[in-house]
Tab-separated table of C-alpha atoms in Angstrom:
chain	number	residue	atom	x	y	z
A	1306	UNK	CA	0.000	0.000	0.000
A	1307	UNK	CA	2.817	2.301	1.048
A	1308	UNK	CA	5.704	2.621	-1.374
A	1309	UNK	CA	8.458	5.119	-2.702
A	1310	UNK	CA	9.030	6.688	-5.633
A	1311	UNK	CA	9.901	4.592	-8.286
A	1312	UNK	CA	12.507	6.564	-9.924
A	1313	UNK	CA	15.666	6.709	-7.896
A	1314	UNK	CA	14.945	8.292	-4.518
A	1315	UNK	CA	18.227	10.098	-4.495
A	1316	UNK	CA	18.365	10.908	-8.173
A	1317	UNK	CA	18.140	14.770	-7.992
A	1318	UNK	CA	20.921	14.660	-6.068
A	1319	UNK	CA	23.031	11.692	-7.685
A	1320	UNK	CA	22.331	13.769	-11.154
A	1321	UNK	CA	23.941	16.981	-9.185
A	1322	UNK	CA	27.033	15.092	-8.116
A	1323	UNK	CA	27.627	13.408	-11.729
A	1324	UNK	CA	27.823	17.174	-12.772
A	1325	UNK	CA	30.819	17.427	-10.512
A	1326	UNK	CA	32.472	14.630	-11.104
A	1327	UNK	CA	31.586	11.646	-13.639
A	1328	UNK	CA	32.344	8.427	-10.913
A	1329	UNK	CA	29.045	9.648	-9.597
A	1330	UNK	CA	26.960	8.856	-12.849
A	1331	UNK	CA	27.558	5.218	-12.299
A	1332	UNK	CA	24.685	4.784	-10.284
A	1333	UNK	CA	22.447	6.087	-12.913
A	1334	UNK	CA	24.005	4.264	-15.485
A	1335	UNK	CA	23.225	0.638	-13.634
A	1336	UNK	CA	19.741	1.696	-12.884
A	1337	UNK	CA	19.071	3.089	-16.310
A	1338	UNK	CA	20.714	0.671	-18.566
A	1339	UNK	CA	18.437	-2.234	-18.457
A	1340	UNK	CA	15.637	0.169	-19.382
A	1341	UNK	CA	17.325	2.221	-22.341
A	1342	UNK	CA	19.029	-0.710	-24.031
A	1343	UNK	CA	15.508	-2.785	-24.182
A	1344	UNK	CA	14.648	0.847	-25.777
A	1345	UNK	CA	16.719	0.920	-28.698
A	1346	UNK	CA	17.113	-2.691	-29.211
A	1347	UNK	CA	13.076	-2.898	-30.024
A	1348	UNK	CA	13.866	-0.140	-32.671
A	1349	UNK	CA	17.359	-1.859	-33.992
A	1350	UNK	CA	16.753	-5.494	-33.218
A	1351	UNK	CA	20.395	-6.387	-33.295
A	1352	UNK	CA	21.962	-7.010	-29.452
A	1353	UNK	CA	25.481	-6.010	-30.373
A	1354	UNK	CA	24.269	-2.829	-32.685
A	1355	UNK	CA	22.352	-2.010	-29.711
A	1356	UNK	CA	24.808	-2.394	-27.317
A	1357	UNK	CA	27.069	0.206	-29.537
A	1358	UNK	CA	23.961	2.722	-29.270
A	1359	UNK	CA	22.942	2.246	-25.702
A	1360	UNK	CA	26.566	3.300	-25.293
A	1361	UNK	CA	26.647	6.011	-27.247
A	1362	UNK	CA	23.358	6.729	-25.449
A	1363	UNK	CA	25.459	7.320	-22.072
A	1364	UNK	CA	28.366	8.779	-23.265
A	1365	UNK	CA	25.977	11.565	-25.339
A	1366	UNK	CA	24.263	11.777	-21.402
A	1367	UNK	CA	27.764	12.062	-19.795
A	1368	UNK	CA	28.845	14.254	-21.737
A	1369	UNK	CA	25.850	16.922	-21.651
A	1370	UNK	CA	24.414	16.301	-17.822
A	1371	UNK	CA	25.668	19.476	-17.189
A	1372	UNK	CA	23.189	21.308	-19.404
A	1373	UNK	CA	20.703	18.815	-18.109
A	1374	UNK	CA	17.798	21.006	-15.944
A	1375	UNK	CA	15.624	18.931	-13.455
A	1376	UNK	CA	11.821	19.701	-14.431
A	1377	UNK	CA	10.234	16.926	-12.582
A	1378	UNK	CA	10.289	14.566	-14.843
A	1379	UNK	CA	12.197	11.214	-14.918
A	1380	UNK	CA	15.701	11.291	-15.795
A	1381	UNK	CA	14.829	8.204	-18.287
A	1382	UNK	CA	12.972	10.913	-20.664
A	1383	UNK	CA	16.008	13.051	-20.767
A	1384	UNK	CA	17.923	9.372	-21.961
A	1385	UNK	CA	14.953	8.323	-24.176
A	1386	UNK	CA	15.605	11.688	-26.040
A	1387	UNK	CA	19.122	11.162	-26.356
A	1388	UNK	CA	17.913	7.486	-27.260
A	1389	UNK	CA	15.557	8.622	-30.089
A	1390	UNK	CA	18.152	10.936	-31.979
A	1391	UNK	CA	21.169	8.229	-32.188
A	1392	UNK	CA	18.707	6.057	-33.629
A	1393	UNK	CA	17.916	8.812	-35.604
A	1394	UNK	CA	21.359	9.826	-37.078
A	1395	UNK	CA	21.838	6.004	-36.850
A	1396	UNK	CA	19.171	5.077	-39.752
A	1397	UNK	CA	20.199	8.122	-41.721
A	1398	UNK	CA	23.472	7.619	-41.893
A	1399	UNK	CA	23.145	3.660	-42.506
A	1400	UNK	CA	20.996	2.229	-44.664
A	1401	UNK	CA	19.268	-0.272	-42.238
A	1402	UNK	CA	15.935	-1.792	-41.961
A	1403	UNK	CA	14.251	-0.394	-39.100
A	1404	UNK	CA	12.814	-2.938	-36.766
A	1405	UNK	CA	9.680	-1.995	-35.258
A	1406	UNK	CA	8.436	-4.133	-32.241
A	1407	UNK	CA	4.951	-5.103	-31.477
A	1408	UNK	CA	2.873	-7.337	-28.554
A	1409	UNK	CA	0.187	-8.607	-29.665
A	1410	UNK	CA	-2.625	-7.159	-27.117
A	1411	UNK	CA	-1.031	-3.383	-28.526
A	1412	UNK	CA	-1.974	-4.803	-31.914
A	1413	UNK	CA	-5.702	-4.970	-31.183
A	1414	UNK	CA	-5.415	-1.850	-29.562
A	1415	UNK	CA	-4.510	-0.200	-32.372
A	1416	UNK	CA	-6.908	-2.480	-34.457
A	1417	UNK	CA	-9.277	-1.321	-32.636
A	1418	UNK	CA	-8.230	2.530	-32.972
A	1419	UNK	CA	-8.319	2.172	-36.648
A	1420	UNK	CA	-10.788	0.783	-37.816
A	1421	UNK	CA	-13.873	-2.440	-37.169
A	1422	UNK	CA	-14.332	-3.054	-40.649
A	1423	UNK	CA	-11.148	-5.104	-41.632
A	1424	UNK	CA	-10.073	-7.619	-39.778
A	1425	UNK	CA	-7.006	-8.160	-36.736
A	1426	UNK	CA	-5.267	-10.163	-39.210
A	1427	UNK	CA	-6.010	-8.276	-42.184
A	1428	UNK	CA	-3.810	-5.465	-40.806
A	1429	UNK	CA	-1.356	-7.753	-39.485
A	1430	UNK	CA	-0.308	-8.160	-43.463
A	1431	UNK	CA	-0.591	-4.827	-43.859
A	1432	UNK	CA	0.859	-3.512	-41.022
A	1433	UNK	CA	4.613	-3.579	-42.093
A	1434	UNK	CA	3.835	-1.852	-45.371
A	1435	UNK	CA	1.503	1.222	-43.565
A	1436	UNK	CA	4.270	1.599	-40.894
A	1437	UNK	CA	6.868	2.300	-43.614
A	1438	UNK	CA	4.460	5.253	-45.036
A	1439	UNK	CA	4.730	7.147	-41.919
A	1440	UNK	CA	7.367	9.541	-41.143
A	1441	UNK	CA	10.394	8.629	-38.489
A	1442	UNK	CA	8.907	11.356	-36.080
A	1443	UNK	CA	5.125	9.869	-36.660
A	1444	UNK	CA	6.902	5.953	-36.412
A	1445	UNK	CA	8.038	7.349	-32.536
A	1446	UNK	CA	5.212	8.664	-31.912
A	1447	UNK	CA	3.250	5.442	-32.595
A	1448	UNK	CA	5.891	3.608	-30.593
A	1449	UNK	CA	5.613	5.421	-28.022
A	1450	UNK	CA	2.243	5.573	-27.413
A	1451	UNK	CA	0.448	2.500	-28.566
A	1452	UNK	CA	3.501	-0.227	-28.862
A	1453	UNK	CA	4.575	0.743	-25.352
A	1454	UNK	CA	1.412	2.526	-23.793
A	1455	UNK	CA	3.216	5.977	-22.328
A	1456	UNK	CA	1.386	8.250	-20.936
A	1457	UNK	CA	1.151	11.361	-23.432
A	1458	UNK	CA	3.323	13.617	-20.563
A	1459	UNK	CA	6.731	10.994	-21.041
A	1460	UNK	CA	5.917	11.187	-24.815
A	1461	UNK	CA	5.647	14.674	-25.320
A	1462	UNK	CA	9.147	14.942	-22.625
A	1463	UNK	CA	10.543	12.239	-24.756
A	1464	UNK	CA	10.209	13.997	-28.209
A	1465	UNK	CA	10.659	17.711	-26.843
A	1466	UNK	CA	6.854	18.739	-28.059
A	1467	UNK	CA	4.243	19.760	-25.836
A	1468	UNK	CA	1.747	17.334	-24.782
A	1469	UNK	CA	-1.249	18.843	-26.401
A	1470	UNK	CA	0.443	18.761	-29.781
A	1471	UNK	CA	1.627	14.633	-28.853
A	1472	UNK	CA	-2.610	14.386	-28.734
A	1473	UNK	CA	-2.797	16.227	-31.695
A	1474	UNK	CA	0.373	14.854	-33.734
A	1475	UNK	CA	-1.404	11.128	-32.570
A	1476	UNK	CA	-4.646	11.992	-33.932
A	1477	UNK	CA	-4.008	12.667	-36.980
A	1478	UNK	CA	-0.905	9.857	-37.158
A	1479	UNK	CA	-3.596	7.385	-37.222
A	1480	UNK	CA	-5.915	9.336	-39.458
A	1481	UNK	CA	-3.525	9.245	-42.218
A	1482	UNK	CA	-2.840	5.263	-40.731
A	1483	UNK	CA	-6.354	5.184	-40.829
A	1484	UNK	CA	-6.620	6.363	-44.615
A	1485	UNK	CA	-3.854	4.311	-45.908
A	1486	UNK	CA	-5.527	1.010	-44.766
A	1487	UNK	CA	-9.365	1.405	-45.210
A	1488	UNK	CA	-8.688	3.216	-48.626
A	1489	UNK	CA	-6.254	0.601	-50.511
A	1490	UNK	CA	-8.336	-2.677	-48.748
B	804	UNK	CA	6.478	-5.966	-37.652
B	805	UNK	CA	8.678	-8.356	-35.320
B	806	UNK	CA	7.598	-9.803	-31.976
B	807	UNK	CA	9.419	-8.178	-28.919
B	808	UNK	CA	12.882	-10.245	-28.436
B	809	UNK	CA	13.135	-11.531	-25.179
B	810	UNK	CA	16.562	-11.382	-23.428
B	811	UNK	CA	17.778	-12.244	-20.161
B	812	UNK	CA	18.813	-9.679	-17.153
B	813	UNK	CA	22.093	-11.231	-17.595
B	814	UNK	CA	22.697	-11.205	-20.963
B	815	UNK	CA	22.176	-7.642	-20.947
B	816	UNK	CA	24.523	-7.227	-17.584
B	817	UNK	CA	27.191	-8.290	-20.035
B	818	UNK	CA	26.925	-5.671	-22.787
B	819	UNK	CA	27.164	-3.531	-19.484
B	820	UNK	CA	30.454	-1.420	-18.687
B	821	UNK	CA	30.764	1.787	-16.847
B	822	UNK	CA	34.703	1.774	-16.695
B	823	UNK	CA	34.858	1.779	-20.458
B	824	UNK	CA	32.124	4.399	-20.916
B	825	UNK	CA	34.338	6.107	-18.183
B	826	UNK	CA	37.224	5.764	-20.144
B	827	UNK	CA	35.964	6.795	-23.502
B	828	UNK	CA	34.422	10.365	-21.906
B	829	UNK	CA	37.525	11.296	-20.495
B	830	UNK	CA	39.365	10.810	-23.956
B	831	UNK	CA	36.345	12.962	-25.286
B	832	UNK	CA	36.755	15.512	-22.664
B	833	UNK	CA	40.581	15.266	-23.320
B	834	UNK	CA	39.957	15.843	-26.803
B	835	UNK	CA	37.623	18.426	-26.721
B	836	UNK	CA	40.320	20.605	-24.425
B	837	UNK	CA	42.999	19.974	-26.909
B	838	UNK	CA	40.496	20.915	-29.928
B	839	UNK	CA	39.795	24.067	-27.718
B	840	UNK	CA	43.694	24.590	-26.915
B	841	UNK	CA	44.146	24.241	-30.950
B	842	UNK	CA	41.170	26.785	-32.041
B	843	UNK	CA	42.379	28.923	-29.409
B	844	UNK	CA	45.949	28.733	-30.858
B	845	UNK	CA	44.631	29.508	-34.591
B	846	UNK	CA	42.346	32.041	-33.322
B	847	UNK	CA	45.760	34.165	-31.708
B	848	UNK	CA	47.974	33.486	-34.990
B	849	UNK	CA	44.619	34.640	-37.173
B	850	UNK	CA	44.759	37.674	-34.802
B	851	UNK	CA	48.454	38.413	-34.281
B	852	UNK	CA	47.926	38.093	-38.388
B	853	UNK	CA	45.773	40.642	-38.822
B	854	UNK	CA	47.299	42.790	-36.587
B	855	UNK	CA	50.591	42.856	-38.353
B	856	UNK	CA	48.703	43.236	-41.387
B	857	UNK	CA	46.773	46.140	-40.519
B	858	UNK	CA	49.847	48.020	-38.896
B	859	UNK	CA	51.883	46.691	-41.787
B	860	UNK	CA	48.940	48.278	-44.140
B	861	UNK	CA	48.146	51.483	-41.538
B	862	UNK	CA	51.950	52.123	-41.742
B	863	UNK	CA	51.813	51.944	-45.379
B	864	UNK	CA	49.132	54.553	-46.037
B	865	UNK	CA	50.580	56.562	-43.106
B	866	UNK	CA	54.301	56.714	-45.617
B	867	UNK	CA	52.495	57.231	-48.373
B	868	UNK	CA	50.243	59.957	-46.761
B	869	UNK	CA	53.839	61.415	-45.516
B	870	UNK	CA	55.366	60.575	-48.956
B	871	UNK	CA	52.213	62.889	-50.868
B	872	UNK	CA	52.781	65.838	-48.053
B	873	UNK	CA	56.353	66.048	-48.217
B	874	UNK	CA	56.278	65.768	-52.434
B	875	UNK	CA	53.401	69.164	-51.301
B	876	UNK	CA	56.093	70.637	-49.506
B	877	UNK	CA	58.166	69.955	-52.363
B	878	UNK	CA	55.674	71.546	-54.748
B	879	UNK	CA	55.818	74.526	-53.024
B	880	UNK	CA	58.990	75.608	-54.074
B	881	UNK	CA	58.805	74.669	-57.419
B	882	UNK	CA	58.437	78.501	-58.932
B	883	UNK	CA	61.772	78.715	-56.813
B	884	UNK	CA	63.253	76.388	-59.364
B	885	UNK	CA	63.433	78.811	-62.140
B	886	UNK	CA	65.783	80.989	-59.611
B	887	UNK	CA	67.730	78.195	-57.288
B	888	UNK	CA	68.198	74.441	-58.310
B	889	UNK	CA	69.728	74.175	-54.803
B	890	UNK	CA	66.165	74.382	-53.114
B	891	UNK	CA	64.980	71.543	-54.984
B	892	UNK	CA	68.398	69.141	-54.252
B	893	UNK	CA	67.545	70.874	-50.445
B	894	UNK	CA	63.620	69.101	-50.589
B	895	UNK	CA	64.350	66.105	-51.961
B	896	UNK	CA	67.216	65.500	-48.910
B	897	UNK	CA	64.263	66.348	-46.717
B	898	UNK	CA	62.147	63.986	-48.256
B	899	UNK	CA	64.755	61.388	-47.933
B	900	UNK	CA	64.964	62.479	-44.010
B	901	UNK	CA	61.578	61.713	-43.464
B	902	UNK	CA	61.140	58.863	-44.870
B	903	UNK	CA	63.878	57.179	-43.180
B	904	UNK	CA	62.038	58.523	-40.321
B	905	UNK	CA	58.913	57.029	-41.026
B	906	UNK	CA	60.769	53.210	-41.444
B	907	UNK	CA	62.261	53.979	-38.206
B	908	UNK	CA	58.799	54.676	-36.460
B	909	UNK	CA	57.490	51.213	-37.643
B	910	UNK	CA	59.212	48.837	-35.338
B	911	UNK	CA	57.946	51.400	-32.314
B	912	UNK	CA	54.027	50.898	-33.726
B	913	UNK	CA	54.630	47.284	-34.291
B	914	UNK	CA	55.665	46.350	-31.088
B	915	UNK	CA	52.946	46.781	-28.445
B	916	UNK	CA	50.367	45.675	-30.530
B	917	UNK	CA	51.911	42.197	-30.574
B	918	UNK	CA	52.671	42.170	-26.923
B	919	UNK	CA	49.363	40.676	-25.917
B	920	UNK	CA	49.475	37.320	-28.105
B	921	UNK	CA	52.711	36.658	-26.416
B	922	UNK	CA	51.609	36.779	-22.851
B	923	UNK	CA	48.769	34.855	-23.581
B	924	UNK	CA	51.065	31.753	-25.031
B	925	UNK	CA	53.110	31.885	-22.768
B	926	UNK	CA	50.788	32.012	-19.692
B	927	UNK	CA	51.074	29.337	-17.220
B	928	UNK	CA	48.261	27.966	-15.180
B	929	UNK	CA	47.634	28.597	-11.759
B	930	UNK	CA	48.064	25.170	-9.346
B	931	UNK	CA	44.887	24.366	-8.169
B	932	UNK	CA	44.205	21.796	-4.816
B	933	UNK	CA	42.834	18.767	-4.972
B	934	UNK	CA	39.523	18.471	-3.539
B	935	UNK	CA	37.538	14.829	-3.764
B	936	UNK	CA	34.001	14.760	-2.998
B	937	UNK	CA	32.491	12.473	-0.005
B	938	UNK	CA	31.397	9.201	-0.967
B	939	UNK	CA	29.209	6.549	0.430
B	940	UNK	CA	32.066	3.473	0.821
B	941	UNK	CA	30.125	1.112	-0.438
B	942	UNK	CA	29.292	3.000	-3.552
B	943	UNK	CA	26.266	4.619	-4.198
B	944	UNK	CA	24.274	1.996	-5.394
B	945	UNK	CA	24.122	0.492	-2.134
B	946	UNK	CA	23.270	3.704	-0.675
B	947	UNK	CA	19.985	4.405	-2.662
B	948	UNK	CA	19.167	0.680	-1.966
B	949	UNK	CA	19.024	1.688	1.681
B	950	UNK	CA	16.701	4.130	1.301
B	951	UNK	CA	14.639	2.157	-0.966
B	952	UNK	CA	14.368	-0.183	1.621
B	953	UNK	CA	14.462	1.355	4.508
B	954	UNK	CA	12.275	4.622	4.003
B	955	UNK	CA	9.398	4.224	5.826
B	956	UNK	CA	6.225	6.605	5.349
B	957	UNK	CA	4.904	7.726	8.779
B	958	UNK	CA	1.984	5.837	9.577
B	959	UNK	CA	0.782	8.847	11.592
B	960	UNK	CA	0.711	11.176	8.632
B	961	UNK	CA	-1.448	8.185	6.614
B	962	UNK	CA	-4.579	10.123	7.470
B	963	UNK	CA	-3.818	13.523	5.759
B	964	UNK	CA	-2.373	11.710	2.973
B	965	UNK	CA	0.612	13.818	2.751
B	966	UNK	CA	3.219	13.220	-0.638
B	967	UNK	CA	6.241	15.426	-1.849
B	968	UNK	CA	9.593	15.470	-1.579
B	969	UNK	CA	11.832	16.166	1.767
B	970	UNK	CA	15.088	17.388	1.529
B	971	UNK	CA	17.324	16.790	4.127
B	972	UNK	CA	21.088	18.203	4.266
B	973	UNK	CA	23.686	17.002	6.350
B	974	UNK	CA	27.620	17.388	7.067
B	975	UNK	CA	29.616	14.435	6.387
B	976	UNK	CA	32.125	14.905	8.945
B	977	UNK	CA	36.216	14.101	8.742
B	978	UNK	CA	35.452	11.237	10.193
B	979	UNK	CA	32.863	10.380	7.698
B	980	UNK	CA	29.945	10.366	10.016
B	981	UNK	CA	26.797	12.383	9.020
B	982	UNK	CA	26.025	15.780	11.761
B	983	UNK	CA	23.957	18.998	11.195
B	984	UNK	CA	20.702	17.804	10.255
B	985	UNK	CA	18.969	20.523	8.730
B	986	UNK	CA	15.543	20.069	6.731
B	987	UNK	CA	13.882	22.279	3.673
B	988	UNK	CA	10.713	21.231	2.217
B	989	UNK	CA	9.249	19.730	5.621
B	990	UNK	CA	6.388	17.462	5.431
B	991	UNK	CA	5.904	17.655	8.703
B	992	UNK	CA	8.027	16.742	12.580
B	993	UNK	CA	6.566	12.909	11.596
B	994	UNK	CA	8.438	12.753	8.270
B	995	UNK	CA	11.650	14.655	9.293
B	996	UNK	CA	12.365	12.444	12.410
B	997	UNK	CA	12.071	9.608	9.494
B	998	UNK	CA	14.572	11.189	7.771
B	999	UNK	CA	17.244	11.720	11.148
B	1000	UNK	CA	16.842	8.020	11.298
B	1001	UNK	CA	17.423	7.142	8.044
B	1002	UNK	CA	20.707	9.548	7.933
B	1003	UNK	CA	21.883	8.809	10.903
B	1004	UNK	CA	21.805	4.988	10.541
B	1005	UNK	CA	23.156	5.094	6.681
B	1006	UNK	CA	25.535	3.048	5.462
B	1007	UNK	CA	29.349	4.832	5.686
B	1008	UNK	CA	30.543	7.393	4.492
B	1009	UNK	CA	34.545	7.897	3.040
B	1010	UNK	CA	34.911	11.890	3.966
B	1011	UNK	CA	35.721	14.363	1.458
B	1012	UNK	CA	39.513	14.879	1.233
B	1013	UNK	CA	41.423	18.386	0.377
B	1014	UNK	CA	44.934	17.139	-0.870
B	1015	UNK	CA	44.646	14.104	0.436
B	1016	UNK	CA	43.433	15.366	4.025
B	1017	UNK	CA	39.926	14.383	5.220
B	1018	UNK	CA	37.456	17.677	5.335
B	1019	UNK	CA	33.915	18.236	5.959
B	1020	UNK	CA	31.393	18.732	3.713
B	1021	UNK	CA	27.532	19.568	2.935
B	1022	UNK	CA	25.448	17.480	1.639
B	1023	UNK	CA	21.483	17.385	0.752
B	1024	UNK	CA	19.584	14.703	-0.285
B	1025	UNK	CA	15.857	14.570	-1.821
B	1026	UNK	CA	13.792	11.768	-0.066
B	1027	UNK	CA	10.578	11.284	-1.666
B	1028	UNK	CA	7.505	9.893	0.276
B	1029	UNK	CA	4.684	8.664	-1.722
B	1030	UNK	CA	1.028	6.900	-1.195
B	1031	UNK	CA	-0.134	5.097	-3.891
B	1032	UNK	CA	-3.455	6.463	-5.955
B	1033	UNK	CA	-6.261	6.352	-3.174
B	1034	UNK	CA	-8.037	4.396	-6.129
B	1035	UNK	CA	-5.846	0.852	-4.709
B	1036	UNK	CA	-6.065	1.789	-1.085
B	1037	UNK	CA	-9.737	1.034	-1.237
B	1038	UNK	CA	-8.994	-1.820	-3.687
């Protein structure tokens, strides 16, 4: 009934310390790592590419925490940002399929957000070729929200948009989702 | 579309390592300085550059300008020509005086404007002292373990349902031992004497050390004390 925070109780203060001196970011970097390399490797599928990232993912933090401002939110967002944009430059600069990863309960969900006239399995085939229409920003987005059902606050935090225009950038995401599969059925 | 991989705790625990990720930000930090030190150095030549061109070009204009009055002063005496070929011979020595005069004043404007890109080369920096922060000695993993476990929310404050953040700060003594208990934020007397126990029966602390001698120093520390939703109390 009773319980703590989940975040890291101290983590205020264990982010001011790494500022001073970058021993002290080792405690974030055990409790975070789990967490950020199950991030990227559901949008690279490869352990060791991921690996590579997720390092690059704590270095990028390293190296910035001192810019970093506490706002209240989890510390994770900040590292989910910094996760998002090495994929990013990572898929720009390389010409790799990106791996998108889905349960399948989140798959009804968004069945269910689309559309009742086609069938679950009906988008199943099609999902792969709609997901590919969408922009890399709108692909997050989707991600995000529906594949790995965040709150709109972390998602807006995690893309650096406010969280109105998250409701409104979902919206019409799976509009145009929306008009892709019910119009070429 | 692919399933979610599954992967064990461990397997990930051995893509894990902080000392290398340690190691590679220090050779980025190390790198960035020397990148810095570099710019810096190009951005003193660029300058020391263009301040040697512009006296070299100020002195220039400044001969020439000399050059154009003395050949006026010259002029002048031209109708005396006719009479006296002697006052011409006179101006031109003139001119010849002053121009030497002019090359000597160069190395006199040259010189203090490069004095300023020298000192800066050749400027050493000050030693600083060695200060290392206090540490919990069993890392700080095991620390926020402790007060995951140990923080308890005051059973007596239940009723009013009270959540937010204390922050307690504390000295870490020379002999490592927290003292000075002083609270911001308070909650309440309930949730601050939760927070002198916790402190004061924390795992131990290594001091802070000021070349290489153990000092005091101030610390704060957040502790957070939630409820969950009143939705699963009732639950």
């Amino acid at each position: 009934m009773i319980q703590t925070s989940k975040t890291l109780i101290n983590e205020p203060y264990l982010i001011d310390q790494a500022k001073l001196n970058a021993e002290a970011f080792r405690p974030l970097y055990d409790h975070y790592y789990k967490t950020i390399f199950l991030f990227v490797l559901h949008r690279v599928g490869e352990k060791e590419l991921c690996a590579d990232l997720t390092s690059q993912v704590f270095l990028k933090a390293l190296q910035n925490i001192k810019r970093y401002q506490y706002k209240g939110l989890p510390f994770s967002a900040w590292l989910y940002r910094i996760a998002i944009n090495e994929i990013n430059d990572f898929f720009r600069s390389q010409a790799k399929q990106r791996y998108v990863a889905i349960e399948e309960a989140q798959l009804q969900a968004l069945h269910s957000e689309l559309t009742e006239e086609f069938s679950l399995e009906h988008l199943q085939v099609r999902l792969e070729e709609l997901l590919q229409r969408l922009e890399p920003d709108e692909l997050h987005l989707l991600e995000l929200r529906f594949f790995e059902s965040r709150p709109f606050k972390e998602v807006a935090a995690i893309l650096n948009i406010s969280e109105v225009y998250a409701k409104v950038k979902t919206y019409r995401t799976l509009e145009k989702l929306k008009k892709y599969f019910v119009g070429k059925a | 579309m692919n399933e979610r991989q599954r992967i064990a705790d461990e397997e990930i625990d051995r893509f894990k390592n902080f000392d290398a990720l340690l190691k590679k930000y220090q050779h980025s930090t190390t790198s960035r300085t020397n990148t810095g030190i570099n710019g810096l150095k190009w951005i003193v030549s660029i300058l020391g550059f263009v301040i040697i061109g512009s006296s070299v070009i100020y002195l220039t204009i400044d001969k020439k300008q000399e050059i154009v009055n003395d050949e006026m002063v010259k002029v002048e005496p031209v109708p005396a020509e006719k009479t006296d070929n002697g006052i011409v011979t006179k101006s031109i020595a003139d001119n010849e005086v002053k121009q030497s005069e002019a090359q000597q004043k160069l190395p006199t404007v040259q010189t203090p404007k490069q004095k300023p890109t020298i000192k800066k080369e050749t400027a050493l920096p000050a030693p600083t002292p060695v200060y290392v922060q206090a540490e919990p000695l069993e890392g700080y993993a095991h620390l926020y373990d402790y007060f995951n476990t140990e923080l308890i929310y005051p059973v007596a404050a239940l009723k009013d349902s009270i959540q937010g953040v204390l922050t307690v700060s504390f000295t870490i003594n020379e002999d490592g031992l927290p003292e000075n208990l002083q609270y911001a934020n308070s909650l309440g007397e309930a949730f601050e004497e939760e927070a002198k126990r916790l402190i004061l029966n924390m795992p131990a602390w290594k001091p802070a050390t000021l070349n290489n001698e153990p000092v005091s120093s101030r610390l704060s520390l957040p502790l957070t004390f939630q409820i969950q939703s009143v939705k699963e109390q009732t639950n």
